[in-house]
Short mmCIF file of C-alpha atoms in Angstrom, two decimals:
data_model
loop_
_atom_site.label_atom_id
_atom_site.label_comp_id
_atom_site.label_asym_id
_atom_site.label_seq_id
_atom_site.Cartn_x
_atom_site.Cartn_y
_atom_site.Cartn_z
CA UNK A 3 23.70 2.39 -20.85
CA UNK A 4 24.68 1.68 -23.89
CA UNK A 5 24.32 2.68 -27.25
CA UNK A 6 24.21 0.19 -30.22
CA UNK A 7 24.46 2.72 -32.86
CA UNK A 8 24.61 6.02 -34.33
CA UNK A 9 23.53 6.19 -38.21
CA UNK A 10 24.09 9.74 -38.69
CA UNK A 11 26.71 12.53 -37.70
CA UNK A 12 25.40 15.07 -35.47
CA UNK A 13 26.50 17.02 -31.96
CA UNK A 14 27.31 14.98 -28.99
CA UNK A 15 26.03 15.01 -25.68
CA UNK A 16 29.22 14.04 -23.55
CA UNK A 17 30.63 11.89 -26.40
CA UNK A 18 27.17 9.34 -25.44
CA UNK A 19 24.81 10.59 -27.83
CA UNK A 20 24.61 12.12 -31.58
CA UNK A 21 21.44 13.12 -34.39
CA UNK A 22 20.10 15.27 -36.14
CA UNK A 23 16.75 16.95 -37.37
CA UNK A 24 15.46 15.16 -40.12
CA UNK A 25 12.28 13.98 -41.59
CA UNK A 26 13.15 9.81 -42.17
CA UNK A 27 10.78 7.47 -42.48
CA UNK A 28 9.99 5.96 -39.11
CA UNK A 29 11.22 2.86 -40.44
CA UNK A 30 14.69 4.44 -40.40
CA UNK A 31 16.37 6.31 -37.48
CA UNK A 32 18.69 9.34 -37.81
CA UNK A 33 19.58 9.37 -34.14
CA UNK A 34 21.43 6.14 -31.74
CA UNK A 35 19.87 3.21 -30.41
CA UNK A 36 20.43 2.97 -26.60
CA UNK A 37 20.20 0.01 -24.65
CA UNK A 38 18.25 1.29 -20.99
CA UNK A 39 17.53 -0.99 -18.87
CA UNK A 40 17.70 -3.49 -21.47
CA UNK A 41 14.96 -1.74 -23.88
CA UNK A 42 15.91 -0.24 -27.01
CA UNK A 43 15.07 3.49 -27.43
CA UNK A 44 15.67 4.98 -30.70
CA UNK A 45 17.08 8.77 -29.38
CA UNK A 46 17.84 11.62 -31.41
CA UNK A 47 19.74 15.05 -29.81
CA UNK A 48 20.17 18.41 -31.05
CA UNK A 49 21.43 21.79 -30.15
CA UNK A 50 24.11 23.02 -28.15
CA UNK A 51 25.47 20.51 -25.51
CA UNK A 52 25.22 23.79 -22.26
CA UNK A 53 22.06 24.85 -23.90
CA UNK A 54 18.84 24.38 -21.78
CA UNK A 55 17.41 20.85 -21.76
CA UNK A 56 14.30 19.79 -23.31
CA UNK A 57 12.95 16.10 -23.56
CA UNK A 58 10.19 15.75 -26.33
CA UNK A 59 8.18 12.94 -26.49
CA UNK A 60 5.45 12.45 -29.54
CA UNK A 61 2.72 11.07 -29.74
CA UNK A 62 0.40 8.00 -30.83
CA UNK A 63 1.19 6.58 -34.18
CA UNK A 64 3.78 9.18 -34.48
CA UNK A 65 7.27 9.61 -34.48
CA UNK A 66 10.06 11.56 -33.49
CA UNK A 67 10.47 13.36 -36.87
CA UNK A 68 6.88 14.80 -36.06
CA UNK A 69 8.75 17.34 -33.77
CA UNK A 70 11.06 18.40 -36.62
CA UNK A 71 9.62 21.81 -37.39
CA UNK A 72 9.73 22.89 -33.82
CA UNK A 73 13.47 21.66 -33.19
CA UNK A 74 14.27 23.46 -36.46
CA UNK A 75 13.35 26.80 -34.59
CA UNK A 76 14.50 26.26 -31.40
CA UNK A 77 18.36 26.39 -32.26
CA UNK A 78 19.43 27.61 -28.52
CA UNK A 79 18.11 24.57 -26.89
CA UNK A 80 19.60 20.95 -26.32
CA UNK A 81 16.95 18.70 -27.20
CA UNK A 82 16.72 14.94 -26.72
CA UNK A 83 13.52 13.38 -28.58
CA UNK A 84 12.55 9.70 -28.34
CA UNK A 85 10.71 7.20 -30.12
CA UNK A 86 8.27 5.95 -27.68
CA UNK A 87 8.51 2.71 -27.25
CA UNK A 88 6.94 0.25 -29.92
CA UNK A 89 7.22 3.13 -32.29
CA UNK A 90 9.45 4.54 -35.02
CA UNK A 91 13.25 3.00 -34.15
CA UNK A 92 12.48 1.70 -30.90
CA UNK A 93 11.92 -1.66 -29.65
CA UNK A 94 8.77 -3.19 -30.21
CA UNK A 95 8.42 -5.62 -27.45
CA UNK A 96 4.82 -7.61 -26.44
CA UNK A 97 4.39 -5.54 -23.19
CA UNK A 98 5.29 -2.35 -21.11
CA UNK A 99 3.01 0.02 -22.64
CA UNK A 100 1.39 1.52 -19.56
CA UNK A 101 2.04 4.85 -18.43
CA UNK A 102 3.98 3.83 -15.18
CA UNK A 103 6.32 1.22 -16.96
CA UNK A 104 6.84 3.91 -19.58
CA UNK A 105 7.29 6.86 -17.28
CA UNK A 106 10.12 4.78 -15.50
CA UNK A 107 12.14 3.75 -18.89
CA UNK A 108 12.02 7.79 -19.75
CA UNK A 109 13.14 8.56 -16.32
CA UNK A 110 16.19 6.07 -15.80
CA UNK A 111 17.20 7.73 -19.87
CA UNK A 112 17.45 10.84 -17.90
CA UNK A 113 19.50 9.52 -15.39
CA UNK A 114 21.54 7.47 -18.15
CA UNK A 115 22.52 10.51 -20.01
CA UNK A 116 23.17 12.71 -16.37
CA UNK A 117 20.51 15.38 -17.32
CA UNK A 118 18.54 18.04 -14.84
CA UNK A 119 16.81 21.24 -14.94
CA UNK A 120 14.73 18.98 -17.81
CA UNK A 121 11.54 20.45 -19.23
CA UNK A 122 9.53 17.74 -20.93
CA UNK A 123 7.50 18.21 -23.70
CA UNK A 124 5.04 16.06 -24.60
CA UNK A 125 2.67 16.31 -27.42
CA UNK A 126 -1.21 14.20 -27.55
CA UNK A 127 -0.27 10.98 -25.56
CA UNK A 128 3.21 11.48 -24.93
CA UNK A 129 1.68 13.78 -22.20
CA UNK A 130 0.62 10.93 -20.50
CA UNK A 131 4.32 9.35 -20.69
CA UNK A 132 5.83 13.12 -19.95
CA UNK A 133 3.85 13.40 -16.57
CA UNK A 134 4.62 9.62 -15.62
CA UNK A 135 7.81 10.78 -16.15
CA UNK A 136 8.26 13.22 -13.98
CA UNK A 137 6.22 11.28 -11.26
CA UNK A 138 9.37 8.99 -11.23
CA UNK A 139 12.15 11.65 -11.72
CA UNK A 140 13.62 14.86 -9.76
CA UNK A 141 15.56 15.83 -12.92
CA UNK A 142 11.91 17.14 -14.63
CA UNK A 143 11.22 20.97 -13.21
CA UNK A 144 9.15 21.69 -16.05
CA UNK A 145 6.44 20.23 -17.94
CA UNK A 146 4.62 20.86 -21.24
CA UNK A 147 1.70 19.08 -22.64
CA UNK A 148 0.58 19.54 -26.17
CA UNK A 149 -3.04 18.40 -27.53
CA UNK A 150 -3.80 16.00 -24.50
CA UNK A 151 -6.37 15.83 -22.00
CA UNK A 152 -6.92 15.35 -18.23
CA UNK A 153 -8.66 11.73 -19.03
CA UNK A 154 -10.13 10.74 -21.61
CA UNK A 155 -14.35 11.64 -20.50
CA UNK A 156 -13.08 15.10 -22.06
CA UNK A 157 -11.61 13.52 -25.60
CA UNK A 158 -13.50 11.08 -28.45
CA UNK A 159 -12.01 7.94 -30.65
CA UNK A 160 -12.34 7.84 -34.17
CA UNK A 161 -15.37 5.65 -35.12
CA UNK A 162 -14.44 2.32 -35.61
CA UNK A 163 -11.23 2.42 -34.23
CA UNK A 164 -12.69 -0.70 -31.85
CA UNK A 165 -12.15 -2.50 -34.67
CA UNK A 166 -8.13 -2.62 -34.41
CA UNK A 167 -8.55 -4.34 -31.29
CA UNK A 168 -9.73 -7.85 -32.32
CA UNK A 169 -7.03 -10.63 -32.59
CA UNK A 170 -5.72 -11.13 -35.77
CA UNK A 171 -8.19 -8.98 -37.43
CA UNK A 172 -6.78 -6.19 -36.39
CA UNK A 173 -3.10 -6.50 -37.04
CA UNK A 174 -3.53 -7.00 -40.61
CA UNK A 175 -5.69 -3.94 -40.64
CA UNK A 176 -3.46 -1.79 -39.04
CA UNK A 177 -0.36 -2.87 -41.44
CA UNK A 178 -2.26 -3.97 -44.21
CA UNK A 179 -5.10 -2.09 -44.71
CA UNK A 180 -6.16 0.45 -47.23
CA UNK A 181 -3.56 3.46 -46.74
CA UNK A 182 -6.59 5.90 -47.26
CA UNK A 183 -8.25 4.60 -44.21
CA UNK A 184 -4.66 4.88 -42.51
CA UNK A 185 -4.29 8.55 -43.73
CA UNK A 186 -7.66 9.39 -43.01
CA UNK A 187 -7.04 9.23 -39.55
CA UNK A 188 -4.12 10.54 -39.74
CA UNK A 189 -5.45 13.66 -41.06
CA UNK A 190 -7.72 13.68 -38.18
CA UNK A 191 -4.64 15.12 -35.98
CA UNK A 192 -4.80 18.03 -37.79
CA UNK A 193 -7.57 21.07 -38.89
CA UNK A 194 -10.03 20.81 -41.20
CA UNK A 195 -8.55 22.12 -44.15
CA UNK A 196 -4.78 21.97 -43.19
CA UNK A 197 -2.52 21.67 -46.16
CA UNK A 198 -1.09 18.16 -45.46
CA UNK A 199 2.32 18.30 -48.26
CA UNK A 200 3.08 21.41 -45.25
CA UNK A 201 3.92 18.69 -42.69
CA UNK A 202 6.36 16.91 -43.75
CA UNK A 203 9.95 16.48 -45.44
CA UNK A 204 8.58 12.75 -46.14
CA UNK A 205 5.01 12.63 -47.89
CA UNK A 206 4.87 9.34 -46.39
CA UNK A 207 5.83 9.96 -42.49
CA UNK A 208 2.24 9.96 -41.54
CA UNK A 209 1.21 6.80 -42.64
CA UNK A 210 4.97 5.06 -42.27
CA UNK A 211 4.66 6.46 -38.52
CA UNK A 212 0.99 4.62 -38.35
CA UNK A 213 2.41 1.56 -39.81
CA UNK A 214 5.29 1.01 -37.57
CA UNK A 215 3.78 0.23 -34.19
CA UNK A 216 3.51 -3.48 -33.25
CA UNK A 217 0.11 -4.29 -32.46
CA UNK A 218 0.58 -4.63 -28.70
CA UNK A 219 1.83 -0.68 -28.74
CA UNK A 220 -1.68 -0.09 -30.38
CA UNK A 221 -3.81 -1.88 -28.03
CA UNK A 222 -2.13 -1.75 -24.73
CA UNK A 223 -1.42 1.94 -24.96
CA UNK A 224 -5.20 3.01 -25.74
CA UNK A 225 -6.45 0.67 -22.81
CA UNK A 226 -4.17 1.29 -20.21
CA UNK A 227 -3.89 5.24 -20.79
CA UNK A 228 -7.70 4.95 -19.83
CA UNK A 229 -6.92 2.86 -16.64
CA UNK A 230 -3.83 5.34 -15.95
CA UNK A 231 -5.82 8.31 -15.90
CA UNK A 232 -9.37 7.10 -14.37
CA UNK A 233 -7.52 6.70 -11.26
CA UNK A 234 -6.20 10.50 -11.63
CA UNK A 235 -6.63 12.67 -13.85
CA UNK A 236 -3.35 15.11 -15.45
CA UNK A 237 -4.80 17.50 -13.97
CA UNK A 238 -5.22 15.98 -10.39
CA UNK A 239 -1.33 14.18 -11.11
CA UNK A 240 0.13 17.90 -12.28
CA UNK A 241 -1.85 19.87 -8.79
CA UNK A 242 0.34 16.83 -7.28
CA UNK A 243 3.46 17.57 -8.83
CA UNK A 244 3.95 21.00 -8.15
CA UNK A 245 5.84 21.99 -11.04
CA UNK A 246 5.17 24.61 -13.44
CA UNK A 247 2.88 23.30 -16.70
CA UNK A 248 2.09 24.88 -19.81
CA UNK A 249 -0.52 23.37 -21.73
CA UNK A 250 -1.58 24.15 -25.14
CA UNK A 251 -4.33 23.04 -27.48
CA UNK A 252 -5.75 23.62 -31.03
CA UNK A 253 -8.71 25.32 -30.67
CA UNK A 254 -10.19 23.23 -33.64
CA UNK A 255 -9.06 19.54 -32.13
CA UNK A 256 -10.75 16.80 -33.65
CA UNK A 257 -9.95 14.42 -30.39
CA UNK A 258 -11.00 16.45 -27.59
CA UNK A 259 -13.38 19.12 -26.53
CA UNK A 260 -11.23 21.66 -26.00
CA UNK A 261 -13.04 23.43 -23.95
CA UNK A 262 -14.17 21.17 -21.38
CA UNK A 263 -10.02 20.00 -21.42
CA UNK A 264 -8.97 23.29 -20.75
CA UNK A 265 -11.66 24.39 -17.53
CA UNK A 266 -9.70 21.51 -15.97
CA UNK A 267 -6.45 22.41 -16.02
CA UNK A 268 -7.45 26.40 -15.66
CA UNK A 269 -8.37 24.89 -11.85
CA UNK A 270 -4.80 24.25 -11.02
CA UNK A 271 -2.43 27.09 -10.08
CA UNK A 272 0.62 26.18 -11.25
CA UNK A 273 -0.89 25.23 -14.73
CA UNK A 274 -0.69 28.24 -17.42
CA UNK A 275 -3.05 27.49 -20.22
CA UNK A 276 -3.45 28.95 -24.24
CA UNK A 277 -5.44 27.97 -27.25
CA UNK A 278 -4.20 28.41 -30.39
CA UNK A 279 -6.65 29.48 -33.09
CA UNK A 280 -7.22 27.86 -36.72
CA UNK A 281 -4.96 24.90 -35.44
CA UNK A 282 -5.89 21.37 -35.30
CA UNK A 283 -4.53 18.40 -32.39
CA UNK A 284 -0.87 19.01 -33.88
CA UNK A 285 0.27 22.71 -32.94
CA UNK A 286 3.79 21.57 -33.42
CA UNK A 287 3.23 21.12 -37.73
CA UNK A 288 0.10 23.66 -37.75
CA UNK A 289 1.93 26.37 -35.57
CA UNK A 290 5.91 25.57 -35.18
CA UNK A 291 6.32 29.58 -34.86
CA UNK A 292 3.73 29.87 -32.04
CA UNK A 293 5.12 26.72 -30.48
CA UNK A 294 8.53 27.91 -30.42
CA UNK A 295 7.30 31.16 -29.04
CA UNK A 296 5.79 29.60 -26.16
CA UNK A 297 8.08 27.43 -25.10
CA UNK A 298 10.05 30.50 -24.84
CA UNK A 299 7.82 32.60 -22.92
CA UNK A 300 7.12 29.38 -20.51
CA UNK A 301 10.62 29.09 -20.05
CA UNK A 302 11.63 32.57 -19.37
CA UNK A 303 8.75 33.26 -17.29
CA UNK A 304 9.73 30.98 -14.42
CA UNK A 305 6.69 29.52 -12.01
CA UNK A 306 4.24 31.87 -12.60
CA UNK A 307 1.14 30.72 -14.16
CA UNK A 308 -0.84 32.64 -16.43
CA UNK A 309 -3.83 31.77 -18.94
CA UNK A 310 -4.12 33.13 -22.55
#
């Protein structure tokens, strides 16, 4: 390992590995830029060095500052977050976006910075990444998916979002295109009728998170998490896992049917399911309280599995 930079103070993990919670642009980076396996992952960690581990990843077009509100409340635990790769701080390279390639990176960070007993958290598609993680690592005895399918028969696509997809057309769309369309589907992610100055510190971090991704992040990652999870489902991959799994959705998601997600994942044993009420794809901004709550409960309450 090693780490190129650290642009703000913070607590250490071992001396390796300082941030903070903040709400930056994801054109900045309040955490350190590690070098793993020769990719560089923008990495922020907070909390108390001994205190129980979590790894959060975010998800699509986000960033990590999307996870603020729920760090904020959960002052007990040490939390690593990372930019997934092509997004926010993190290198932006022309390939690697599949599950498996990702799911390795994430795991060998693990092993980089020596942690175990890790509980991933994973919100919309950093699911995907979260269980591809742990498919590659011993370190993960705990997973947590947030707003994300089994496959995606159970989820829709914003209209037009094919569009984004053409060469050259759809790079200067994606960066240069009206920000209302931008923020339009960014509000998507959330409940009708959510109060979006609420979400973040930035007014901006939405559509700065949308921006950043290289155009290769935005393609590869929407094709390839379809591949990934035709051949079997989270559901099928978490039954195969064997570790306790929380999973927790919106109950008014504008990207999946919520309903048809969660009979899925009720099948599995060691999967303990809830639905939050008057909440949109993004429980962590809608419902940081209930989130924190959760995680507690999940945490506390060992393997057994329960539905709400």
């Amino acid at each position: 390992m090693i780490t190129k930079n650290a642009s703000s103070p913070g607590r250490s993990l071992g001396g390796r590995l300082t941030g903070r919670t903040s709400a930056e642009p994801a054109t900045g980076g309040a955490g350190t830029v590690m070098s793993v396996g020769g990719v560089d992952l923008h990495v922020r960690a907070d909390g108390p060095v001994d205190g129980p581990t979590l790894l959060m990843l975010h998800g699509f077009g986000a960033s990590t500052a999307w996870f603020d509100q729920v760090v904020a409340r959960l002052p007990e635990f040490r939390i690593i977050r990372v930019d997934l790769l092509g997004h926010g701080g993190s290198e932006r390279p022309t390939s690697g976006y599949d599950p498996e390639s990702q799911g390795r990176l994430y795991s060998r960070l693990l092993s980089e910075l020596d942690l175990t007993d890790v509980t991933v958290v994973g919100h919309s598609m950093g699911s995907l990444f979260g269980v591809a993680t742990a498919e590659h690592s011993t370190r993960i005895t705990r997973l947590v998916l947030i707003g994300e399918g089994p496959d995606t028969s159970t989820g829709t696509l914003p209209a037009g979002e094919w569009i984004i997809h053409i060469p050259w057309i759809g790079p200067i769309l994606q960066h240069h295109g009206p920000a209302f369309v931008t923020s339009r589907v960014v509000r998507r992610a959330f409940a009708p009728g959510f109060d979006m100055t609420t979400a973040f510190a930035n007014p901006g971090q939405g559509l700065d998170d949308a921006r950043s991704l290289n155009h290769p992040a935005f393609t590869q990652s929407m094709k390839q998490r379809q591949a990934w999870t035709r051949q079997r489902g989270l559901d099928a991959r978490l039954a195969n896992l064997g570790l306790p799994a929380l999973v927790i959705f919106g109950r008014e998601d504008r990207f999946y049917n919520v309903d048809a997600a969660l009979a899925r994942y009720r099948a599995v044993q060691t999967i303990t399911t809830t639905a939050l009420e008057h909440v949109g794809h993004t429980p962590i901004i809608e419902a940081p309280d209930r989130v924190a709550d959760l995680l507690r409960e999940f945490l506390d309450r060992g393997d057994t599995a329960g539905n709400e």
